[in-house]
Amino acid sequence: MPNSSLQSRPVRVRFAPSPTGDLHVGNIRTALFDWAYARHTGGTFIFRIEDTDTDRVTDEYIQAAIDTLKWLGLNWDEGPEVGGEFGPYLQSQRLDKYAYWAAKFLEDGFAYHCYCSADELEAVREAQRKANVAPGYNGHCRSLTSDQIAAFVADGRKPVVRMRMPDGSTTFTDLIRGEVTFDHNFVPDFVLVRADGSPLYTLAVAVDDVMMKVTHVLRGEDLLSSTPRQIRVYQAMGIPEAEFPLFAHLPFVMGQDNAKLSKRNGEVSIAWYRERGFLPEAICNYLALLGWSPGEDREDVSMKELTELFTVERVHSSPARFDMKKLEAINGDKIRALTPEEFLNRSLPFLKDAKVVTGSDEEIALLKKALPIIQERVATLAEIPAMLKFLFVSEFEVDQDSLPKISDPESKKLLQVAFDRLQSVSEWNHDSIEAVLRTALIEEMGLKPRIAFSAVRIAVTGSHISPPLFESMELLGRESSLSRIKSSI
RNA sequence: GGCCCCGUCGUCUAGCGGCCUAGGACUCUGGCUUCUCAAGUCAGCUACGAGGGUUCGAAUCCCUUCGGGGCUACCA
């Protein structure tokens, strides 16, 4: 199929979700590739909402989709909130356009009214299944006489508009899969407009892609088999073949059990990852590696690098499984790469939500000193509150599961020694704290470091897992550190 | 069932006829480091679904087969 003329057209890519729920991992991977392709080619990224199924799409989900894309940094050039010369970008606001084309198709003979009822259609399908033949509309209403139509109308039946698929086949070149052909024997006449007059996806998507001058359609693999239907609509609209968009069907993102990702086999909503303390750039970096790779054993890519490196040619044709462990690893890498300022800014909302801090100047000052010692210790931002809580609590208590570890006589004795000797520390900083404790507990008492410091750690931080002990004590301050040790004795 | 897509370590991938006794990353196992947890570091485990071709030579090309997935709506 010739399409060389497209090279001269400016690239226009769209991400067109149907927000029937929170945007999920698969949607976002598609959005990311759409965005990266547009940016890589210097083209236009269009964000369009496919809300023709008004029963399932809500304003709330639409807003959530907008927020999610923004949060991820996938900025669009045309679409909701920013507008554009081919708007509106909500299909529910474009109904007149679909109605126009549906009427035109009827008039030109590309489409026809179908009066079959849902029950009748189901009966046909059932029979086809039994007879083991290709399922699909049987063409019952393709050429009704005016008498037949009159009878249906008199009967009170409301027709749908159905597209007439001609004999033959449709072949197109998928940018990822190569040449794909569908025999029209397996592409039944499909519905364009419901009996209530509302348009279906198949009509709206094709009309909009043409009207918005979309040049490249990068979308999920589940839409592959609907492509010949869209092409049929282009043809009916009278669009020259050279102006058809180019298609690229992206492989699925699968869940752990090798089924299409869903709530059953892992959390899929991006909002969930956001709350769990994942960085948007980590999510994008990880998702970019699902079905694509920059090659050369490279894995760490920034958003900017992604736009520089991304090409559809390097997109895989096989599905990828989502691996939370790898996402966590990348998230940890991205966190470690944050500047201290960024790390503070990203951590603060989580600390506030967990009620660890309120955001006062004193708290911020302490955080600026505390955050660097935990930055390499967390894989997600959500882990931070628990790690720093001991620095901010007013009513300190040792964790229940750690308490027994310092309740024995040996521990009490050790803590008493630590308490006594720590009194003499002139300058309260981690170096002198460490020096004093090493001398008293390791050298003089002959204890093993991990035993001795573990007890002090539990007494001071309340847990057997904490940031580095001496730094923690320095930040906590002499008074609190000593009183906590004292109360454990 | 029919049509279509897909098939390299457990997972994500590199590979596009000789550079492959198949490389990297995550996970896992073991070691080092070490005040805990991490981080870092070293090593190890483990793959071309199977069977036929084509070729001097195949993970790479072709066929068959098996396996996985999608579609099969007045959903998208």
mmCIF file with all atom_site columns, N, CA, C and O (backbone and C1' of nucleotides) in Angstrom, chain B residues 4-31:
data_model
loop_
_atom_site.group_PDB
_atom_site.id
_atom_site.type_symbol
_atom_site.label_atom_id
_atom_site.label_alt_id
_atom_site.label_comp_id
_atom_site.label_asym_id
_atom_site.label_entity_id
_atom_site.label_seq_id
_atom_site.pdbx_PDB_ins_code
_atom_site.Cartn_x
_atom_site.Cartn_y
_atom_site.Cartn_z
_atom_site.occupancy
_atom_site.B_iso_or_equiv
_atom_site.pdbx_formal_charge
_atom_site.auth_seq_id
_atom_site.auth_comp_id
_atom_site.auth_asym_id
_atom_site.auth_atom_id
_atom_site.pdbx_PDB_model_num
ATOM 1   P P     . C B 1 4  ? -6.476 -15.305 8.635  1.00 0.00 ? 4  C B P     1
ATOM 2   O "O5'" . C B 1 4  ? -5.963 -14.221 9.687  1.00 0.00 ? 4  C B "O5'" 1
ATOM 3   C "C5'" . C B 1 4  ? -6.079 -12.830 9.395  1.00 0.00 ? 4  C B "C5'" 1
ATOM 4   C "C4'" . C B 1 4  ? -5.743 -12.030 10.628 1.00 0.00 ? 4  C B "C4'" 1
ATOM 5   C "C3'" . C B 1 4  ? -4.364 -12.280 11.233 1.00 0.00 ? 4  C B "C3'" 1
ATOM 6   O "O3'" . C B 1 4  ? -3.345 -11.566 10.549 1.00 0.00 ? 4  C B "O3'" 1
ATOM 7   C "C1'" . C B 1 4  ? -5.979 -12.253 12.950 1.00 0.00 ? 4  C B "C1'" 1
ATOM 8   P P     . C B 1 5  ? -1.830 -12.089 10.634 1.00 0.00 ? 5  C B P     1
ATOM 9   O "O5'" . C B 1 5  ? -1.419 -11.679 12.123 1.00 0.00 ? 5  C B "O5'" 1
ATOM 10  C "C5'" . C B 1 5  ? -1.327 -10.303 12.484 1.00 0.00 ? 5  C B "C5'" 1
ATOM 11  C "C4'" . C B 1 5  ? -1.012 -10.195 13.950 1.00 0.00 ? 5  C B "C4'" 1
ATOM 12  C "C3'" . C B 1 5  ? 0.236  -10.930 14.414 1.00 0.00 ? 5  C B "C3'" 1
ATOM 13  O "O3'" . C B 1 5  ? 1.406  -10.179 14.160 1.00 0.00 ? 5  C B "O3'" 1
ATOM 14  C "C1'" . C B 1 5  ? -1.529 -11.385 15.900 1.00 0.00 ? 5  C B "C1'" 1
ATOM 15  P P     . C B 1 6  ? 2.793  -10.951 13.940 1.00 0.00 ? 6  C B P     1
ATOM 16  O "O5'" . C B 1 6  ? 3.112  -11.548 15.382 1.00 0.00 ? 6  C B "O5'" 1
ATOM 17  C "C5'" . C B 1 6  ? 3.461  -10.682 16.454 1.00 0.00 ? 6  C B "C5'" 1
ATOM 18  C "C4'" . C B 1 6  ? 3.533  -11.458 17.739 1.00 0.00 ? 6  C B "C4'" 1
ATOM 19  C "C3'" . C B 1 6  ? 4.569  -12.568 17.809 1.00 0.00 ? 6  C B "C3'" 1
ATOM 20  O "O3'" . C B 1 6  ? 5.857  -12.052 18.109 1.00 0.00 ? 6  C B "O3'" 1
ATOM 21  C "C1'" . C B 1 6  ? 2.528  -13.352 18.692 1.00 0.00 ? 6  C B "C1'" 1
ATOM 22  P P     . G B 1 7  ? 7.170  -12.948 17.749 1.00 0.00 ? 7  G B P     1
ATOM 23  O "O5'" . G B 1 7  ? 7.167  -14.094 18.861 1.00 0.00 ? 7  G B "O5'" 1
ATOM 24  C "C5'" . G B 1 7  ? 7.288  -13.747 20.277 1.00 0.00 ? 7  G B "C5'" 1
ATOM 25  C "C4'" . G B 1 7  ? 7.487  -15.036 21.056 1.00 0.00 ? 7  G B "C4'" 1
ATOM 26  C "C3'" . G B 1 7  ? 8.715  -15.806 20.564 1.00 0.00 ? 7  G B "C3'" 1
ATOM 27  O "O3'" . G B 1 7  ? 9.847  -15.822 21.418 1.00 0.00 ? 7  G B "O3'" 1
ATOM 28  C "C1'" . G B 1 7  ? 6.696  -17.153 20.452 1.00 0.00 ? 7  G B "C1'" 1
ATOM 29  P P     . U B 1 8  ? 9.969  -15.274 22.912 1.00 0.00 ? 8  U B P     1
ATOM 30  O "O5'" . U B 1 8  ? 11.470 -15.697 23.179 1.00 0.00 ? 8  U B "O5'" 1
ATOM 31  C "C5'" . U B 1 8  ? 11.893 -17.011 22.808 1.00 0.00 ? 8  U B "C5'" 1
ATOM 32  C "C4'" . U B 1 8  ? 13.358 -17.130 23.127 1.00 0.00 ? 8  U B "C4'" 1
ATOM 33  C "C3'" . U B 1 8  ? 13.743 -16.718 24.540 1.00 0.00 ? 8  U B "C3'" 1
ATOM 34  O "O3'" . U B 1 8  ? 13.531 -17.786 25.452 1.00 0.00 ? 8  U B "O3'" 1
ATOM 35  C "C1'" . U B 1 8  ? 15.224 -15.721 22.997 1.00 0.00 ? 8  U B "C1'" 1
ATOM 36  P P     . C B 1 9  ? 12.714 -17.482 26.809 1.00 0.00 ? 9  C B P     1
ATOM 37  O "O5'" . C B 1 9  ? 13.925 -17.286 27.831 1.00 0.00 ? 9  C B "O5'" 1
ATOM 38  C "C5'" . C B 1 9  ? 13.653 -17.307 29.239 1.00 0.00 ? 9  C B "C5'" 1
ATOM 39  C "C4'" . C B 1 9  ? 14.916 -17.715 29.935 1.00 0.00 ? 9  C B "C4'" 1
ATOM 40  C "C3'" . C B 1 9  ? 14.894 -17.502 31.463 1.00 0.00 ? 9  C B "C3'" 1
ATOM 41  O "O3'" . C B 1 9  ? 14.833 -18.770 32.130 1.00 0.00 ? 9  C B "O3'" 1
ATOM 42  C "C1'" . C B 1 9  ? 16.960 -16.851 30.471 1.00 0.00 ? 9  C B "C1'" 1
ATOM 43  P P     . G B 1 10 ? 13.548 -19.718 32.048 1.00 0.00 ? 10 G B P     1
ATOM 44  O "O5'" . G B 1 10 ? 12.627 -18.962 33.092 1.00 0.00 ? 10 G B "O5'" 1
ATOM 45  C "C5'" . G B 1 10 ? 11.334 -19.466 33.418 1.00 0.00 ? 10 G B "C5'" 1
ATOM 46  C "C4'" . G B 1 10 ? 10.645 -18.443 34.278 1.00 0.00 ? 10 G B "C4'" 1
ATOM 47  C "C3'" . G B 1 10 ? 10.537 -17.075 33.622 1.00 0.00 ? 10 G B "C3'" 1
ATOM 48  O "O3'" . G B 1 10 ? 9.357  -16.987 32.853 1.00 0.00 ? 10 G B "O3'" 1
ATOM 49  C "C1'" . G B 1 10 ? 11.485 -16.845 35.777 1.00 0.00 ? 10 G B "C1'" 1
ATOM 50  P P     . U B 1 11 ? 9.328  -16.132 31.536 1.00 0.00 ? 11 U B P     1
ATOM 51  O "O5'" . U B 1 11 ? 9.401  -14.660 32.125 1.00 0.00 ? 11 U B "O5'" 1
ATOM 52  C "C5'" . U B 1 11 ? 8.279  -14.072 32.769 1.00 0.00 ? 11 U B "C5'" 1
ATOM 53  C "C4'" . U B 1 11 ? 8.575  -12.630 33.074 1.00 0.00 ? 11 U B "C4'" 1
ATOM 54  C "C3'" . U B 1 11 ? 9.096  -11.828 31.899 1.00 0.00 ? 11 U B "C3'" 1
ATOM 55  O "O3'" . U B 1 11 ? 8.048  -11.371 31.054 1.00 0.00 ? 11 U B "O3'" 1
ATOM 56  C "C1'" . U B 1 11 ? 10.496 -11.456 33.742 1.00 0.00 ? 11 U B "C1'" 1
ATOM 57  P P     . C B 1 12 ? 8.347  -11.109 29.518 1.00 0.00 ? 12 C B P     1
ATOM 58  O "O5'" . C B 1 12 ? 9.168  -9.744  29.565 1.00 0.00 ? 12 C B "O5'" 1
ATOM 59  C "C5'" . C B 1 12 ? 8.560  -8.556  30.072 1.00 0.00 ? 12 C B "C5'" 1
ATOM 60  C "C4'" . C B 1 12 ? 9.543  -7.428  29.987 1.00 0.00 ? 12 C B "C4'" 1
ATOM 61  C "C3'" . C B 1 12 ? 10.205 -7.260  28.636 1.00 0.00 ? 12 C B "C3'" 1
ATOM 62  O "O3'" . C B 1 12 ? 9.368  -6.561  27.737 1.00 0.00 ? 12 C B "O3'" 1
ATOM 63  C "C1'" . C B 1 12 ? 11.855 -7.170  30.317 1.00 0.00 ? 12 C B "C1'" 1
ATOM 64  P P     . U B 1 13 ? 9.552  -6.761  26.176 1.00 0.00 ? 13 U B P     1
ATOM 65  O "O5'" . U B 1 13 ? 11.031 -6.218  25.988 1.00 0.00 ? 13 U B "O5'" 1
ATOM 66  C "C5'" . U B 1 13 ? 11.877 -6.693  24.969 1.00 0.00 ? 13 U B "C5'" 1
ATOM 67  C "C4'" . U B 1 13 ? 13.279 -6.298  25.336 1.00 0.00 ? 13 U B "C4'" 1
ATOM 68  C "C3'" . U B 1 13 ? 14.319 -6.645  24.294 1.00 0.00 ? 13 U B "C3'" 1
ATOM 69  O "O3'" . U B 1 13 ? 14.379 -5.599  23.318 1.00 0.00 ? 13 U B "O3'" 1
ATOM 70  C "C1'" . U B 1 13 ? 15.077 -7.348  26.404 1.00 0.00 ? 13 U B "C1'" 1
ATOM 71  P P     . A B 1 14 ? 14.775 -5.949  21.846 1.00 0.00 ? 14 A B P     1
ATOM 72  O "O5'" . A B 1 14 ? 16.351 -6.192  21.982 1.00 0.00 ? 14 A B "O5'" 1
ATOM 73  C "C5'" . A B 1 14 ? 17.181 -5.108  22.405 1.00 0.00 ? 14 A B "C5'" 1
ATOM 74  C "C4'" . A B 1 14 ? 18.626 -5.500  22.307 1.00 0.00 ? 14 A B "C4'" 1
ATOM 75  C "C3'" . A B 1 14 ? 19.041 -6.111  20.982 1.00 0.00 ? 14 A B "C3'" 1
ATOM 76  O "O3'" . A B 1 14 ? 19.292 -5.101  20.022 1.00 0.00 ? 14 A B "O3'" 1
ATOM 77  C "C1'" . A B 1 14 ? 20.025 -7.288  22.796 1.00 0.00 ? 14 A B "C1'" 1
ATOM 78  P P     . G B 1 15 ? 18.781 -5.244  18.548 1.00 0.00 ? 15 G B P     1
ATOM 79  O "O5'" . G B 1 15 ? 19.555 -6.498  17.978 1.00 0.00 ? 15 G B "O5'" 1
ATOM 80  C "C5'" . G B 1 15 ? 21.000 -6.559  18.082 1.00 0.00 ? 15 G B "C5'" 1
ATOM 81  C "C4'" . G B 1 15 ? 21.383 -8.009  17.972 1.00 0.00 ? 15 G B "C4'" 1
ATOM 82  C "C3'" . G B 1 15 ? 21.055 -8.569  16.593 1.00 0.00 ? 15 G B "C3'" 1
ATOM 83  O "O3'" . G B 1 15 ? 22.282 -8.845  15.913 1.00 0.00 ? 15 G B "O3'" 1
ATOM 84  C "C1'" . G B 1 15 ? 20.356 -10.017 18.395 1.00 0.00 ? 15 G B "C1'" 1
ATOM 85  P P     . C B 1 16 ? 22.570 -8.373  14.542 1.00 0.00 ? 16 C B P     1
ATOM 86  O "O5'" . C B 1 16 ? 21.925 -9.521  13.692 1.00 0.00 ? 16 C B "O5'" 1
ATOM 87  C "C5'" . C B 1 16 ? 21.720 -9.259  12.307 1.00 0.00 ? 16 C B "C5'" 1
ATOM 88  C "C4'" . C B 1 16 ? 20.374 -9.786  11.995 1.00 0.00 ? 16 C B "C4'" 1
ATOM 89  C "C3'" . C B 1 16 ? 20.066 -9.541  10.536 1.00 0.00 ? 16 C B "C3'" 1
ATOM 90  O "O3'" . C B 1 16 ? 20.013 -10.832 9.937  1.00 0.00 ? 16 C B "O3'" 1
ATOM 91  C "C1'" . C B 1 16 ? 18.337 -8.681  11.982 1.00 0.00 ? 16 C B "C1'" 1
ATOM 92  P P     . G B 1 17 ? 20.717 -10.660 8.403  1.00 0.00 ? 17 G B P     1
ATOM 93  O "O5'" . G B 1 17 ? 21.523 -12.023 8.443  1.00 0.00 ? 17 G B "O5'" 1
ATOM 94  C "C5'" . G B 1 17 ? 21.515 -12.791 9.677  1.00 0.00 ? 17 G B "C5'" 1
ATOM 95  C "C4'" . G B 1 17 ? 22.539 -13.823 9.532  1.00 0.00 ? 17 G B "C4'" 1
ATOM 96  C "C3'" . G B 1 17 ? 23.770 -13.390 8.722  1.00 0.00 ? 17 G B "C3'" 1
ATOM 97  O "O3'" . G B 1 17 ? 24.767 -12.709 9.444  1.00 0.00 ? 17 G B "O3'" 1
ATOM 98  C "C1'" . G B 1 17 ? 22.996 -15.592 8.127  1.00 0.00 ? 17 G B "C1'" 1
ATOM 99  P P     . G B 1 18 ? 25.578 -12.824 10.609 1.00 0.00 ? 18 G B P     1
ATOM 100 O "O5'" . G B 1 18 ? 25.934 -14.363 10.937 1.00 0.00 ? 18 G B "O5'" 1
ATOM 101 C "C5'" . G B 1 18 ? 26.411 -14.746 12.224 1.00 0.00 ? 18 G B "C5'" 1
ATOM 102 C "C4'" . G B 1 18 ? 27.520 -15.769 12.038 1.00 0.00 ? 18 G B "C4'" 1
ATOM 103 C "C3'" . G B 1 18 ? 28.876 -15.334 12.594 1.00 0.00 ? 18 G B "C3'" 1
ATOM 104 O "O3'" . G B 1 18 ? 29.125 -16.150 13.734 1.00 0.00 ? 18 G B "O3'" 1
ATOM 105 C "C1'" . G B 1 18 ? 29.079 -16.257 10.406 1.00 0.00 ? 18 G B "C1'" 1
ATOM 106 P P     . C B 1 19 ? 28.954 -15.973 15.134 1.00 0.00 ? 19 C B P     1
ATOM 107 O "O5'" . C B 1 19 ? 29.743 -14.648 15.468 1.00 0.00 ? 19 C B "O5'" 1
ATOM 108 C "C5'" . C B 1 19 ? 31.133 -14.745 15.828 1.00 0.00 ? 19 C B "C5'" 1
ATOM 109 C "C4'" . C B 1 19 ? 31.609 -13.403 16.281 1.00 0.00 ? 19 C B "C4'" 1
ATOM 110 C "C3'" . C B 1 19 ? 30.830 -12.818 17.457 1.00 0.00 ? 19 C B "C3'" 1
ATOM 111 O "O3'" . C B 1 19 ? 31.358 -13.321 18.664 1.00 0.00 ? 19 C B "O3'" 1
ATOM 112 C "C1'" . C B 1 19 ? 31.204 -11.174 15.803 1.00 0.00 ? 19 C B "C1'" 1
ATOM 113 P P     . C B 1 20 ? 30.505 -13.390 20.000 1.00 0.00 ? 20 C B P     1
ATOM 114 O "O5'" . C B 1 20 ? 30.051 -14.783 20.600 1.00 0.00 ? 20 C B "O5'" 1
ATOM 115 C "C5'" . C B 1 20 ? 30.161 -16.003 19.930 1.00 0.00 ? 20 C B "C5'" 1
ATOM 116 C "C4'" . C B 1 20 ? 28.846 -16.767 20.062 1.00 0.00 ? 20 C B "C4'" 1
ATOM 117 C "C3'" . C B 1 20 ? 28.387 -17.431 18.755 1.00 0.00 ? 20 C B "C3'" 1
ATOM 118 O "O3'" . C B 1 20 ? 28.433 -18.858 18.828 1.00 0.00 ? 20 C B "O3'" 1
ATOM 119 C "C1'" . C B 1 20 ? 26.606 -16.219 19.827 1.00 0.00 ? 20 C B "C1'" 1
ATOM 120 P P     . U B 1 21 ? 29.470 -19.679 19.523 1.00 0.00 ? 21 U B P     1
ATOM 121 O "O5'" . U B 1 21 ? 28.805 -19.812 20.969 1.00 0.00 ? 21 U B "O5'" 1
ATOM 122 C "C5'" . U B 1 21 ? 27.896 -20.859 21.194 1.00 0.00 ? 21 U B "C5'" 1
ATOM 123 C "C4'" . U B 1 21 ? 28.299 -21.592 22.450 1.00 0.00 ? 21 U B "C4'" 1
ATOM 124 C "C3'" . U B 1 21 ? 28.310 -20.734 23.725 1.00 0.00 ? 21 U B "C3'" 1
ATOM 125 O "O3'" . U B 1 21 ? 27.028 -20.643 24.279 1.00 0.00 ? 21 U B "O3'" 1
ATOM 126 C "C1'" . U B 1 21 ? 30.260 -22.083 23.617 1.00 0.00 ? 21 U B "C1'" 1
ATOM 127 P P     . A B 1 22 ? 26.639 -19.449 25.287 1.00 0.00 ? 22 A B P     1
ATOM 128 O "O5'" . A B 1 22 ? 26.149 -18.338 24.245 1.00 0.00 ? 22 A B "O5'" 1
ATOM 129 C "C5'" . A B 1 22 ? 26.881 -17.112 24.080 1.00 0.00 ? 22 A B "C5'" 1
ATOM 130 C "C4'" . A B 1 22 ? 25.924 -16.034 23.664 1.00 0.00 ? 22 A B "C4'" 1
ATOM 131 C "C3'" . A B 1 22 ? 24.995 -15.556 24.784 1.00 0.00 ? 22 A B "C3'" 1
ATOM 132 O "O3'" . A B 1 22 ? 25.597 -14.514 25.517 1.00 0.00 ? 22 A B "O3'" 1
ATOM 133 C "C1'" . A B 1 22 ? 23.705 -16.109 22.894 1.00 0.00 ? 22 A B "C1'" 1
ATOM 134 P P     . G B 1 23 ? 26.075 -14.713 27.002 1.00 0.00 ? 23 G B P     1
ATOM 135 O "O5'" . G B 1 23 ? 26.333 -13.232 27.481 1.00 0.00 ? 23 G B "O5'" 1
ATOM 136 C "C5'" . G B 1 23 ? 27.390 -12.461 26.891 1.00 0.00 ? 23 G B "C5'" 1
ATOM 137 C "C4'" . G B 1 23 ? 26.918 -11.045 26.665 1.00 0.00 ? 23 G B "C4'" 1
ATOM 138 C "C3'" . G B 1 23 ? 26.090 -10.465 27.797 1.00 0.00 ? 23 G B "C3'" 1
ATOM 139 O "O3'" . G B 1 23 ? 26.891 -10.003 28.871 1.00 0.00 ? 23 G B "O3'" 1
ATOM 140 C "C1'" . G B 1 23 ? 24.988 -10.056 25.772 1.00 0.00 ? 23 G B "C1'" 1
ATOM 141 P P     . G B 1 24 ? 26.338 -10.064 30.369 1.00 0.00 ? 24 G B P     1
ATOM 142 O "O5'" . G B 1 24 ? 25.369 -8.815  30.423 1.00 0.00 ? 24 G B "O5'" 1
ATOM 143 C "C5'" . G B 1 24 ? 25.871 -7.510  30.178 1.00 0.00 ? 24 G B "C5'" 1
ATOM 144 C "C4'" . G B 1 24 ? 24.735 -6.522  30.147 1.00 0.00 ? 24 G B "C4'" 1
ATOM 145 C "C3'" . G B 1 24 ? 23.843 -6.515  31.371 1.00 0.00 ? 24 G B "C3'" 1
ATOM 146 O "O3'" . G B 1 24 ? 24.380 -5.749  32.424 1.00 0.00 ? 24 G B "O3'" 1
ATOM 147 C "C1'" . G B 1 24 ? 22.502 -6.522  29.427 1.00 0.00 ? 24 G B "C1'" 1
ATOM 148 P P     . A B 1 25 ? 24.021 -6.120  33.941 1.00 0.00 ? 25 A B P     1
ATOM 149 O "O5'" . A B 1 25 ? 22.490 -5.684  34.058 1.00 0.00 ? 25 A B "O5'" 1
ATOM 150 C "C5'" . A B 1 25 ? 22.131 -4.306  33.978 1.00 0.00 ? 25 A B "C5'" 1
ATOM 151 C "C4'" . A B 1 25 ? 20.633 -4.173  34.047 1.00 0.00 ? 25 A B "C4'" 1
ATOM 152 C "C3'" . A B 1 25 ? 19.978 -4.872  35.233 1.00 0.00 ? 25 A B "C3'" 1
ATOM 153 O "O3'" . A B 1 25 ? 20.027 -4.092  36.405 1.00 0.00 ? 25 A B "O3'" 1
ATOM 154 C "C1'" . A B 1 25 ? 18.805 -5.405  33.253 1.00 0.00 ? 25 A B "C1'" 1
ATOM 155 P P     . C B 1 26 ? 20.055 -4.810  37.843 1.00 0.00 ? 26 C B P     1
ATOM 156 O "O5'" . C B 1 26 ? 18.558 -5.327  37.992 1.00 0.00 ? 26 C B "O5'" 1
ATOM 157 C "C5'" . C B 1 26 ? 17.479 -4.407  38.083 1.00 0.00 ? 26 C B "C5'" 1
ATOM 158 C "C4'" . C B 1 26 ? 16.168 -5.158  38.108 1.00 0.00 ? 26 C B "C4'" 1
ATOM 159 C "C3'" . C B 1 26 ? 16.078 -6.263  39.160 1.00 0.00 ? 26 C B "C3'" 1
ATOM 160 O "O3'" . C B 1 26 ? 15.759 -5.744  40.438 1.00 0.00 ? 26 C B "O3'" 1
ATOM 161 C "C1'" . C B 1 26 ? 15.282 -7.080  37.104 1.00 0.00 ? 26 C B "C1'" 1
ATOM 162 P P     . U B 1 27 ? 16.321 -6.489  41.743 1.00 0.00 ? 27 U B P     1
ATOM 163 O "O5'" . U B 1 27 ? 15.650 -7.935  41.670 1.00 0.00 ? 27 U B "O5'" 1
ATOM 164 C "C5'" . U B 1 27 ? 14.242 -8.061  41.849 1.00 0.00 ? 27 U B "C5'" 1
ATOM 165 C "C4'" . U B 1 27 ? 13.822 -9.487  41.615 1.00 0.00 ? 27 U B "C4'" 1
ATOM 166 C "C3'" . U B 1 27 ? 14.514 -10.537 42.464 1.00 0.00 ? 27 U B "C3'" 1
ATOM 167 O "O3'" . U B 1 27 ? 13.951 -10.604 43.760 1.00 0.00 ? 27 U B "O3'" 1
ATOM 168 C "C1'" . U B 1 27 ? 14.389 -11.289 40.233 1.00 0.00 ? 27 U B "C1'" 1
ATOM 169 P P     . C B 1 28 ? 14.894 -10.910 45.019 1.00 0.00 ? 28 C B P     1
ATOM 170 O "O5'" . C B 1 28 ? 15.336 -12.419 44.772 1.00 0.00 ? 28 C B "O5'" 1
ATOM 171 C "C5'" . C B 1 28 ? 14.355 -13.454 44.723 1.00 0.00 ? 28 C B "C5'" 1
ATOM 172 C "C4'" . C B 1 28 ? 15.006 -14.749 44.308 1.00 0.00 ? 28 C B "C4'" 1
ATOM 173 C "C3'" . C B 1 28 ? 16.273 -15.103 45.081 1.00 0.00 ? 28 C B "C3'" 1
ATOM 174 O "O3'" . C B 1 28 ? 15.976 -15.726 46.312 1.00 0.00 ? 28 C B "O3'" 1
ATOM 175 C "C1'" . C B 1 28 ? 16.664 -15.393 42.767 1.00 0.00 ? 28 C B "C1'" 1
ATOM 176 P P     . U B 1 29 ? 16.993 -15.511 47.554 1.00 0.00 ? 29 U B P     1
ATOM 177 O "O5'" . U B 1 29 ? 18.244 -16.405 47.148 1.00 0.00 ? 29 U B "O5'" 1
ATOM 178 C "C5'" . U B 1 29 ? 18.112 -17.830 47.035 1.00 0.00 ? 29 U B "C5'" 1
ATOM 179 C "C4'" . U B 1 29 ? 19.438 -18.435 46.667 1.00 0.00 ? 29 U B "C4'" 1
ATOM 180 C "C3'" . U B 1 29 ? 20.624 -17.933 47.479 1.00 0.00 ? 29 U B "C3'" 1
ATOM 181 O "O3'" . U B 1 29 ? 20.743 -18.617 48.716 1.00 0.00 ? 29 U B "O3'" 1
ATOM 182 C "C1'" . U B 1 29 ? 21.186 -17.894 45.181 1.00 0.00 ? 29 U B "C1'" 1
ATOM 183 P P     . G B 1 30 ? 21.414 -17.845 49.956 1.00 0.00 ? 30 G B P     1
ATOM 184 O "O5'" . G B 1 30 ? 22.956 -17.754 49.561 1.00 0.00 ? 30 G B "O5'" 1
ATOM 185 C "C5'" . G B 1 30 ? 23.779 -18.926 49.629 1.00 0.00 ? 30 G B "C5'" 1
ATOM 186 C "C4'" . G B 1 30 ? 25.132 -18.628 49.053 1.00 0.00 ? 30 G B "C4'" 1
ATOM 187 C "C3'" . G B 1 30 ? 25.907 -17.477 49.699 1.00 0.00 ? 30 G B "C3'" 1
ATOM 188 O "O3'" . G B 1 30 ? 26.532 -17.836 50.913 1.00 0.00 ? 30 G B "O3'" 1
ATOM 189 C "C1'" . G B 1 30 ? 26.074 -17.321 47.347 1.00 0.00 ? 30 G B "C1'" 1
ATOM 190 P P     . G B 1 31 ? 26.896 -16.646 51.961 1.00 0.00 ? 31 G B P     1
ATOM 191 O "O5'" . G B 1 31 ? 28.110 -15.900 51.232 1.00 0.00 ? 31 G B "O5'" 1
ATOM 192 C "C5'" . G B 1 31 ? 29.375 -16.552 51.111 1.00 0.00 ? 31 G B "C5'" 1
ATOM 193 C "C4'" . G B 1 31 ? 30.338 -15.652 50.388 1.00 0.00 ? 31 G B "C4'" 1
ATOM 194 C "C3'" . G B 1 31 ? 30.641 -14.299 51.009 1.00 0.00 ? 31 G B "C3'" 1
ATOM 195 O "O3'" . G B 1 31 ? 31.545 -14.388 52.097 1.00 0.00 ? 31 G B "O3'" 1
ATOM 196 C "C1'" . G B 1 31 ? 30.406 -14.066 48.677 1.00 0.00 ? 31 G B "C1'" 1
#
